[in-house]
Amino acid sequence: MALVYNTTESIEDYVTCLRGTYTTGKSRDKFTRKFYLERLYNLVKENEEQFYVALAKDLNKSRAEALASEISPVLEECVYFLNNFENLTNDQKVKPRLGANYTDSAYIRRQGLGVVLIISTWNYPLQLSLVPLAGALAAGNCVVLKLSEISVHTSALITHLLPRYLDPNLYRVVNGAVEQTQYLIQQKFNHIFYTGNSQVARSIMAAASVNLTPVTLELGGKSPAIVTQDSDMQIVANRVAYGKFFNAGQSCVAVDYVLIPQSRLTEFTQAIQKTLSTWYGSDPQRSKDYGRIVNTRHFDRLLSMMHDRQSGDIVLGGDSDRDSLYIAPTVIANVKFFDPVLMADEVFGPILPVITYTDMEEALGLISRHEPPLALYLFTKKQALIDRVLNVTTSGGVTVNDTLLHQNEYALPFGGVGSSGMGSYHGEKSFQTFSQERAVLSKKQRLEWLMQVRYPPASQAKLVLLRAILVTHPLQFRYILFKKHVKWVSFLLIMVGVLIKRHLSKF
Ligand code: NAD
């Protein structure tokens, strides 16, 4: 299946067509939304085998990795929205605060934002396209979905399948590279949801600002794993390896580097060697469970990172094969934190720099020298240390004593902070991201004798009444401040009264 790039004319037509649909209210109809969420589920379920093949062609993704990180998140997201549809979409009643509205109905109606643009990327090409799509459709939007031009096979399959399951009046797929994406972001959207690198994110935000379009930016960063003295080293090694070598390190929340006490370095490298030989055998290139680098550009970038580094010794791996885009799981020990090659940018591949520290405060100080990462991992059994690390560091998300898993837990919002992104999604948070909270106050055509106090001409009597309606009386204000004390004093006075009464009744 070939990936056909869109022309700029077709992009303009798509946006116009979807804007037309949005104004008919079709995408906001609850029945339509549930119907297409069910269809989206079927799209993935009924074509699961084809997705495994496409993902293997793009990234040599194993079935287990594809199931856990691509198929299951999309299916579960559709199930979540269908199962919680009424809760998410029903109007939310609120109690009016103003006296003038006590008898009226006030509620929040969550509805779609309009026509939204989702730009996805190649490392999880199914998950990162269809999970936000499910959220946007559930919230009642029309969607332009820009797929990655790098994960060609999966993007072509999604493009082929979507029209067979969804109504093209509700969504359109755009394929293309820089030219198409740049043209796309100049169109007027009601929201732009972008996943990718921070350089492109800047141009997305600049283009969005022209139309005052809000943006969600799902980016990356250098996510550290901090190992402490009290860690069980084989468990740590297994979980760090999982967080580093899953998808050959091409995960936005991958462990970027490890910080470990100097005294435990050897133990760690021995343990991770044991993990890797158990998982991938003596030659990972022959393992069906180990992924490949997505293209030669990223392959060359990673190899120059390894070869041009200014510090560290390769203690594991290091070999590669450009023809098959293979880079062995590689561990580089004794890396300097300020290594201008290994520690400047996100690694985004199967190379693990390991940096030693002598004291935890020093390690925390080093982490804060980087921009806030997308994820932070901490291995410790001490709650006080968990609290200390949470208090002094910043990151989009955290998993304690494991890696990657906070991203998979869709009950938690997922997103970055600072240079690792803005806004978040997954589950209920996706629904909020793609919807507007429309405030509705529904009054009745009565009580005009009272409501007329706000109309001119003003008078002293009207002002008194207006103050009574709009401003909390100072006595009531005092009562609110001392409510707790007043209750206790009243309780004590009653108790004293009861005791006095009993005492007097004896006489
Ligand atoms: P990429 O090169 O595929 O770019 C992403 C999208 O931007 C594509 O659709 C592409 O067509 C478009 N694009 C590329 N260059 C452009 C330009 N100059 N102008 C306009 N559009 C352009 O993706 P990438 O940068 O290789 O992705 C890797 C980055 O994404 C990493 O930093 C990773 O951490 C991050 N990422 C983040 C998440 C997350 O959920 N936070 C998930 C996956 C990847």
XYZ file of C-alpha atoms in Angstrom, residues 86-313:
228
model
C -23.281 9.509 29.664
C -21.142 10.662 32.602
C -18.838 12.598 30.317
C -21.457 14.135 28.075
C -24.406 14.838 30.387
C -24.872 18.431 31.452
C -23.257 19.115 34.808
C -25.571 21.039 37.122
C -24.041 23.707 39.343
C -25.531 25.491 42.363
C -25.895 29.227 41.570
C -23.945 31.498 43.910
C -25.785 34.747 43.230
C -29.008 35.231 45.193
C -30.663 36.552 42.009
C -30.155 33.123 40.361
C -31.166 30.817 43.218
C -34.333 29.657 41.507
C -32.766 29.311 38.045
C -30.958 26.511 36.344
C -27.170 26.764 35.878
C -25.184 24.029 34.168
C -22.062 23.241 32.167
C -22.534 21.666 28.755
C -19.400 20.027 27.387
C -19.343 20.203 23.637
C -16.896 19.861 20.780
C -14.515 22.686 19.926
C -15.216 22.527 16.177
C -12.763 21.344 13.531
C -9.581 20.120 15.208
C -6.224 19.136 13.742
C -4.319 16.124 15.091
C -0.708 15.779 13.910
C 0.821 12.471 14.826
C 4.273 10.928 14.681
C 5.973 7.665 13.743
C 7.196 5.905 16.889
C 3.721 4.680 17.930
C 1.929 5.488 14.663
C -1.342 3.754 15.542
C -1.653 4.786 19.178
C -0.602 8.392 18.645
C -3.142 8.837 15.818
C -6.200 6.914 16.955
C -6.120 7.572 20.717
C -6.437 11.360 20.226
C -8.903 10.718 17.381
C -11.150 8.710 19.765
C -11.085 11.595 22.280
C -11.829 14.209 19.647
C -14.753 12.230 18.176
C -16.148 11.380 21.631
C -16.175 15.098 22.478
C -18.113 15.901 19.272
C -15.493 17.394 16.941
C -14.750 17.063 13.253
C -11.122 16.030 12.781
C -8.299 16.461 10.297
C -5.799 13.693 11.054
C -2.255 14.264 9.751
C -0.378 10.951 9.826
C 3.380 10.477 9.912
C 5.117 10.199 6.560
C 7.922 8.202 8.203
C 5.933 5.165 9.420
C 4.764 4.636 5.837
C 3.115 1.222 6.162
C 1.006 1.955 9.225
C -0.008 5.389 7.897
C -1.038 3.843 4.544
C -3.094 1.182 6.339
C -4.893 3.742 8.530
C -5.598 5.875 5.432
C -7.015 2.831 3.645
C -9.189 1.644 6.555
C -10.651 4.822 8.023
C -13.125 5.564 5.168
C -14.422 1.994 5.459
C -15.421 2.540 9.087
C -16.003 6.254 9.672
C -18.041 8.865 7.816
C -15.597 11.099 5.866
C -17.865 14.039 6.594
C -16.659 13.836 10.217
C -12.924 13.428 9.671
C -10.328 13.571 6.894
C -6.834 12.069 6.723
C -3.972 14.158 5.360
C -0.713 12.587 4.255
C 2.456 14.437 3.391
C 5.698 15.818 4.764
C 6.877 19.282 5.778
C 5.179 21.096 2.857
C 1.747 19.609 3.545
C 2.026 20.065 7.336
C 3.093 23.676 6.967
C 0.202 24.375 4.640
C -2.168 22.582 6.980
C -1.244 24.604 10.045
C -1.984 27.826 8.201
C -5.665 26.813 7.983
C -8.026 27.945 10.686
C -8.700 25.208 13.257
C -10.389 25.284 16.642
C -7.608 23.268 18.257
C -4.268 21.806 17.182
C -3.034 18.654 18.894
C 0.591 17.976 17.941
C 2.886 15.081 18.868
C 6.538 15.323 17.816
C 9.701 17.299 18.447
C 10.010 20.718 20.044
C 11.489 22.452 16.978
C 8.393 21.752 14.862
C 6.220 22.511 17.905
C 7.517 26.083 17.826
C 6.356 26.568 14.234
C 2.993 24.968 15.073
C 2.509 27.381 17.958
C 3.561 30.374 15.873
C 1.084 29.438 13.108
C -1.672 28.765 15.648
C -1.173 32.172 17.253
C -2.232 33.894 14.017
C -5.758 32.475 14.438
C -5.645 32.404 18.263
C -5.965 28.631 18.049
C -5.284 26.753 21.294
C -2.656 24.002 21.097
C -1.760 20.794 22.883
C 1.908 19.907 22.401
C 3.067 16.380 23.218
C 6.868 16.569 23.046
C 9.901 14.783 24.503
C 12.924 15.476 26.687
C 15.724 13.883 28.656
C 13.898 11.653 31.132
C 16.180 10.420 33.931
C 15.998 7.219 35.983
C 17.408 7.765 39.479
C 18.642 4.624 41.167
C 19.274 4.795 44.934
C 21.363 2.809 47.404
C 18.389 0.823 48.712
C 17.388 -0.653 45.314
C 17.160 -4.345 44.450
C 19.536 -4.192 41.487
C 18.211 -7.033 39.317
C 14.657 -5.620 39.484
C 15.992 -2.140 38.707
C 18.001 -3.463 35.746
C 14.968 -5.304 34.310
C 12.732 -2.264 34.603
C 15.308 0.241 33.320
C 16.003 -2.062 30.344
C 12.266 -2.270 29.672
C 12.029 1.543 29.741
C 15.064 1.918 27.477
C 14.929 -0.894 24.921
C 11.151 -1.165 24.345
C 10.618 -0.084 20.703
C 14.442 0.129 20.451
C 14.417 3.187 22.719
C 12.163 5.190 20.395
C 9.618 6.189 23.049
C 8.959 9.729 24.191
C 8.937 8.465 27.804
C 11.982 6.182 27.364
C 14.617 6.283 30.095
C 17.061 8.748 28.571
C 19.886 8.251 31.093
C 20.524 6.634 34.484
C 21.880 8.292 37.612
C 23.331 5.715 39.994
C 25.507 5.730 43.150
C 29.160 5.170 42.193
C 29.353 2.168 44.537
C 26.598 0.285 42.637
C 27.672 0.868 39.042
C 29.314 -2.531 38.471
C 26.379 -4.366 40.020
C 24.011 -2.458 37.704
C 25.948 -3.171 34.501
C 26.220 -6.870 35.392
C 22.497 -7.056 36.149
C 21.478 -5.304 32.907
C 23.769 -7.623 30.922
C 21.946 -10.590 32.484
C 18.562 -9.001 31.616
C 19.488 -8.393 27.980
C 20.926 -11.826 27.354
C 17.800 -13.406 28.895
C 15.527 -11.279 26.715
C 17.370 -11.146 23.391
C 19.922 -13.997 23.597
C 23.626 -13.589 22.778
C 22.849 -11.778 19.489
C 19.954 -9.275 19.758
C 20.064 -8.766 15.978
C 18.608 -12.237 15.593
C 15.917 -11.765 18.229
C 12.358 -11.349 16.912
C 11.580 -9.287 20.028
C 14.019 -6.448 19.371
C 13.001 -3.448 17.224
C 14.808 -1.447 14.542
C 15.578 2.235 14.054
C 12.924 3.867 11.920
C 15.173 5.226 9.123
C 18.764 5.977 8.110
C 18.525 9.612 9.276
C 17.811 8.520 12.844
C 20.300 5.623 12.541
C 23.123 8.012 11.521
C 22.150 10.484 14.252
C 22.369 7.747 16.897
C 25.673 6.376 15.617
C 27.270 9.832 15.646
C 25.994 10.275 19.198
C 27.753 7.046 20.170
C 31.000 7.732 18.259
C 31.394 11.468 18.859
C 30.696 11.288 22.611
C 33.159 13.092 24.845
C 32.976 10.713 27.803
C 32.017 7.187 28.908
C 32.962 3.616 28.037
